[in-house]
Coordinates of N, CA and C in Angstrom, one line a residue:
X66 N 14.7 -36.8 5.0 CA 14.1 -36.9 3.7 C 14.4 -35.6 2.9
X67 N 14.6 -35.6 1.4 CA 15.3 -34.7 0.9 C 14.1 -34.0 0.1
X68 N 14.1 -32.5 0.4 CA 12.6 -31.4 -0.1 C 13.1 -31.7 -2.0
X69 N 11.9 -32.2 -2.0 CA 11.6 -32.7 -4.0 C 10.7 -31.5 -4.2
X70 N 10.4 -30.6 -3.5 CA 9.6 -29.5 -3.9 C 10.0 -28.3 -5.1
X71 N 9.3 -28.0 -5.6 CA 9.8 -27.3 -6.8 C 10.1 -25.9 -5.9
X72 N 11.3 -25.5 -6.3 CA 11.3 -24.0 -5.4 C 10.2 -23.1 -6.4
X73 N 9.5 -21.7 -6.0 CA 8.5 -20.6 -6.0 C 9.4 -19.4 -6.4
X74 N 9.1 -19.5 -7.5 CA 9.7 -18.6 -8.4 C 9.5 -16.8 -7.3
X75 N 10.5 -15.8 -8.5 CA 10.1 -14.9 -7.8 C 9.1 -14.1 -7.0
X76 N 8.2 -13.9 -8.3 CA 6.7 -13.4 -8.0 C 5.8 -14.0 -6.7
X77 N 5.9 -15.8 -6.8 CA 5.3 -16.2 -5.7 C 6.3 -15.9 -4.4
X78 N 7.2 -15.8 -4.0 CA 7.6 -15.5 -2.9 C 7.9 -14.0 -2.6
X79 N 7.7 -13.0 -3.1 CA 7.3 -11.6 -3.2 C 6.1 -11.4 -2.5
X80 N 5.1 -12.4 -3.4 CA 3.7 -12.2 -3.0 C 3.5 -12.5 -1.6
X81 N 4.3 -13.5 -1.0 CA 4.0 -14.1 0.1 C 4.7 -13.4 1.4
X82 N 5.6 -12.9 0.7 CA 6.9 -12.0 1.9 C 5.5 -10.8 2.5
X83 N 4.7 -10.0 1.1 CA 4.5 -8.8 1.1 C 3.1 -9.4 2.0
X84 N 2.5 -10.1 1.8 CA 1.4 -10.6 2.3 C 1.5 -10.7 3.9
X85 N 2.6 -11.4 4.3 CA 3.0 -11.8 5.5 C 3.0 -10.3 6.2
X86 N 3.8 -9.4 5.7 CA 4.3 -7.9 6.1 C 2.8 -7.5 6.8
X87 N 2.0 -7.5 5.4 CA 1.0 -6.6 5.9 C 0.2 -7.7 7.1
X88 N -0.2 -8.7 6.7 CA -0.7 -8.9 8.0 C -0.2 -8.7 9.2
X89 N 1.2 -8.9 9.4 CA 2.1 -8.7 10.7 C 2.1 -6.9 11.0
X90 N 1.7 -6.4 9.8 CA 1.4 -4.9 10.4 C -0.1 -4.6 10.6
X91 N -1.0 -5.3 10.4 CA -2.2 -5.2 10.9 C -2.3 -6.0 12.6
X92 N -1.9 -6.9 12.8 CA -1.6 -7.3 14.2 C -1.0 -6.2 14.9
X93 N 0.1 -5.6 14.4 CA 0.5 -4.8 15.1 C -0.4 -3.7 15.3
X94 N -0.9 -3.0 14.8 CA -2.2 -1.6 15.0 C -3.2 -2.3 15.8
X95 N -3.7 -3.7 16.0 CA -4.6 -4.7 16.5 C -3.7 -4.5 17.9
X96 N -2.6 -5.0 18.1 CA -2.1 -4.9 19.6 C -1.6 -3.9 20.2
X97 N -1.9 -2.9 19.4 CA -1.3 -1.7 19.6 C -2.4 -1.1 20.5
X98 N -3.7 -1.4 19.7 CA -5.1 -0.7 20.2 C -5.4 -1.2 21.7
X99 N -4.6 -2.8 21.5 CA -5.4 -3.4 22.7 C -4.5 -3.2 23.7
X100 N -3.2 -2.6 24.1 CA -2.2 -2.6 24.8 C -2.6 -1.5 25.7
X101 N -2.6 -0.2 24.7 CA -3.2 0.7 25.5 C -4.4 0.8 26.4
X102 N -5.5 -0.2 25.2 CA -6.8 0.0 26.0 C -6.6 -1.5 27.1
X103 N -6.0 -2.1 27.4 CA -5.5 -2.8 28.5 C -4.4 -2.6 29.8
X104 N -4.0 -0.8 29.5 CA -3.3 -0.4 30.8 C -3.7 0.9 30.9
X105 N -4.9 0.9 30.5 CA -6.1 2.3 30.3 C -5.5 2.8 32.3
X106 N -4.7 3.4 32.0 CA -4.7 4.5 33.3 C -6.1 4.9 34.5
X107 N -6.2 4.5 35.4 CA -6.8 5.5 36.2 C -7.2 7.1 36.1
X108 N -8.3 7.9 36.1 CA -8.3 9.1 36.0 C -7.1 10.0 36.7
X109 N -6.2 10.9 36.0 CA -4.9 11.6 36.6 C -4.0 10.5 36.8
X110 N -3.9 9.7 36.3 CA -2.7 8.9 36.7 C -2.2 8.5 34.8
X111 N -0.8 8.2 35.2 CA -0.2 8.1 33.4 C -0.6 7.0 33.0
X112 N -0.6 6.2 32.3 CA -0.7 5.6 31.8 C 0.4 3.9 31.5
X113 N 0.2 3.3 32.0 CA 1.8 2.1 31.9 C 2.3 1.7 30.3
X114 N 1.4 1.9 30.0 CA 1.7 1.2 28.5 C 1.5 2.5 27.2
X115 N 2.4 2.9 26.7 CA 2.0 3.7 26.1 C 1.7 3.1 24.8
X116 N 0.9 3.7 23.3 CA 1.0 3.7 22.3 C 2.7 3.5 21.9
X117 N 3.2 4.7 21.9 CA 4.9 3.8 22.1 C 5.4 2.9 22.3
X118 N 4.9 2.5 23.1 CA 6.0 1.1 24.1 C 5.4 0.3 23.7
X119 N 4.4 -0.2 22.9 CA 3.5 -1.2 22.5 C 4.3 -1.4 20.5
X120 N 4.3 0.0 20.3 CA 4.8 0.2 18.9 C 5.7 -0.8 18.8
X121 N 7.2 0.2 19.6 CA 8.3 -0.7 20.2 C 8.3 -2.1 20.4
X122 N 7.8 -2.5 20.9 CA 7.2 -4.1 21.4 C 6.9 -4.7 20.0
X123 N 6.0 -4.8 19.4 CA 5.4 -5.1 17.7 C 6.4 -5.1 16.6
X124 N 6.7 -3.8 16.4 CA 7.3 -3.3 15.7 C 8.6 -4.4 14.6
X125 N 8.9 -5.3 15.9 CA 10.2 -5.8 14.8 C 9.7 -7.2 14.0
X126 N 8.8 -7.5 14.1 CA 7.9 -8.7 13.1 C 7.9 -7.8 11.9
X127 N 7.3 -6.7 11.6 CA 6.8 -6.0 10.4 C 8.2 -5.6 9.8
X128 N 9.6 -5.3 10.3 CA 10.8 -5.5 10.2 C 11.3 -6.5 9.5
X129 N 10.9 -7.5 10.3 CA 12.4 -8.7 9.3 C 11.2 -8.8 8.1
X130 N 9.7 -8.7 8.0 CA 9.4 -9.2 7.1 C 9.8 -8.1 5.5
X131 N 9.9 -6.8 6.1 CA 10.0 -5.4 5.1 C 11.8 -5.8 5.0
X132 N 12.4 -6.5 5.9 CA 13.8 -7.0 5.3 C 13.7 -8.2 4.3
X133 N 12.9 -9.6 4.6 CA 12.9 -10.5 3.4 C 12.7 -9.8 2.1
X134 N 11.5 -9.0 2.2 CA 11.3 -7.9 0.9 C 12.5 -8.1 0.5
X135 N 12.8 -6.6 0.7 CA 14.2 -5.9 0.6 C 15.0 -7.3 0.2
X136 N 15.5 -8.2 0.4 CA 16.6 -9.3 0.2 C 15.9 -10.1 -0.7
X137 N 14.4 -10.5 -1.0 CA 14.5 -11.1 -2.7 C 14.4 -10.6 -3.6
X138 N 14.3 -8.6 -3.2 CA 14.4 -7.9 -4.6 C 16.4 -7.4 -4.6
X139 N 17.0 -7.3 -4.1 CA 18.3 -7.1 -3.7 C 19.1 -8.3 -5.0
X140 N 18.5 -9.6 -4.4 CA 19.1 -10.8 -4.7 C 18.9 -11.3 -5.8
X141 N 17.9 -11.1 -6.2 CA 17.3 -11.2 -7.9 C 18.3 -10.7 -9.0
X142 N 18.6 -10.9 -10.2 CA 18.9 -10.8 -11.1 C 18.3 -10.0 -12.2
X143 N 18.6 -9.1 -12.8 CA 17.7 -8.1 -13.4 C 16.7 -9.0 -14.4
X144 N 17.2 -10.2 -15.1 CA 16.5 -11.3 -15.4 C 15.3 -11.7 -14.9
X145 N 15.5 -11.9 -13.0 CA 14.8 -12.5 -12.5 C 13.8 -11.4 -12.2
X146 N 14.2 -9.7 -12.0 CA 13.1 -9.2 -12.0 C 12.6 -9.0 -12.9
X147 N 12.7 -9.1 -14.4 CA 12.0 -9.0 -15.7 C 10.7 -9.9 -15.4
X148 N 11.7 -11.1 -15.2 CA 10.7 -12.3 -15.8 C 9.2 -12.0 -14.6
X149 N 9.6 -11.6 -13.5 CA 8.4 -12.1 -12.0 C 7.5 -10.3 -12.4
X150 N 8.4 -9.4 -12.8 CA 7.4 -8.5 -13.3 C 6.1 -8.5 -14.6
X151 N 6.1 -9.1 -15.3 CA 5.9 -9.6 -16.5 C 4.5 -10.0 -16.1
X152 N 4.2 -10.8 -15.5 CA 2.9 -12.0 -14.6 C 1.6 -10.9 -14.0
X153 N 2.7 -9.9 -13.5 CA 1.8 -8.9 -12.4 C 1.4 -7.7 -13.4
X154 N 1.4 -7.7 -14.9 CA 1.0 -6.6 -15.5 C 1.3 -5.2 -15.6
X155 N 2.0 -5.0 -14.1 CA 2.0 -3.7 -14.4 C 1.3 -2.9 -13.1
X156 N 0.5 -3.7 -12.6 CA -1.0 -3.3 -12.1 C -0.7 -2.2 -11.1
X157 N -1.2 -0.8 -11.3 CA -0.8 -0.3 -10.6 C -1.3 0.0 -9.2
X158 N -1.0 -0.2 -7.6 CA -1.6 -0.7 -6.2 C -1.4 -1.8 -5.9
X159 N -0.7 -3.1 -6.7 CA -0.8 -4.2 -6.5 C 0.8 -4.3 -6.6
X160 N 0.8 -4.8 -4.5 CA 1.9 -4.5 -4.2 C 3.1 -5.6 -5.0
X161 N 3.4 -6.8 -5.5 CA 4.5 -7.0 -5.8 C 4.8 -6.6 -7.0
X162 N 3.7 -5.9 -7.7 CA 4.0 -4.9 -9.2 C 4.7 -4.0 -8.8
X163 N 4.4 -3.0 -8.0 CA 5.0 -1.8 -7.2 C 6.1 -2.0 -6.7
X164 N 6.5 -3.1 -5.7 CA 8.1 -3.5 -5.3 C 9.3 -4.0 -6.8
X165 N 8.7 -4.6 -7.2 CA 9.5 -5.1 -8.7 C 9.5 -4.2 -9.2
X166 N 8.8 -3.0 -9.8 CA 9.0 -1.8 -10.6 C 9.8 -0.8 -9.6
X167 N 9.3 -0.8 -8.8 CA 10.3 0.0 -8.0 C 11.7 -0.3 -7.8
X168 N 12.1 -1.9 -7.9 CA 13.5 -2.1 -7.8 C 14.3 -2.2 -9.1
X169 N 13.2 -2.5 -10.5 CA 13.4 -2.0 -11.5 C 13.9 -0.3 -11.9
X170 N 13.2 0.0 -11.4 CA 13.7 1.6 -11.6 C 15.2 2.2 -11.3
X171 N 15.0 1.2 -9.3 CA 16.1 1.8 -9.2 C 17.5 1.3 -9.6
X172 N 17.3 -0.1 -10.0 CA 18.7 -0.3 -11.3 C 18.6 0.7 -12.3
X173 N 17.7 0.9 -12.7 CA 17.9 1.8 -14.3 C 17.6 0.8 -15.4
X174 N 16.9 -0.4 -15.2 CA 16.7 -1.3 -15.6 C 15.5 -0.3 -17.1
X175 N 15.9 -0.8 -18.4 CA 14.6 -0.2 -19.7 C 13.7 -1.3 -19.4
X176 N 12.8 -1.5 -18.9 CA 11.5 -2.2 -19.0 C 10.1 -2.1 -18.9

């Protein structure tokens, strides 16, 4: 069956990449907490799991998602970032305002 779905313009798929990010980096501080406090060492003895090695372990979810970022602002057309910046006001804290102006800028884009 052939997808009749309207494809999600910029802005909505920004929002959704960035959304995804951060939750996958709150999981990560979430497993991070519980890794350690789940190979909590014996008194004098090291530890099996460090904060590190849990990082390591997590770490590449919050990756590909901080790469989709990166690849629908890359891939966009300075058009396409006009138009998906436009919706978000400007707002400043509000992450797909901040990613679009920020990739705005770094074209040298006047907007």
């Amino acid at each position: 069956m052939e997808n009749t779905a309207p494809s999600l313009d910029l802005f909505t798929r920004l929002e959704i990449a960035l959304e995804e990010r951060n939750e996958a980096a709150d999981a990560f501080d979430m497993f991070k907490q519980d890794a350690v406090m789940a190979h909590a060492p014996a008194p004098g003895d090291e530890p099996a799991v460090t904060s590190e090695d849990a990082a390591d372990a997590a770490a590449g979810e919050v990756d590909e998602f901080s790469a989709e970022v990166r690849g629908l602002l890359n891939g966009a057309s300075d058009a396409d970032l006009a138009s998906a910046y436009e919706p978000s006001g400007g707002e400043v804290g509000h992450p797909v305002a901040e990613a679009l102006l920020g990739e705005i800028k770094r074209r040298g884009l006047g907007i």
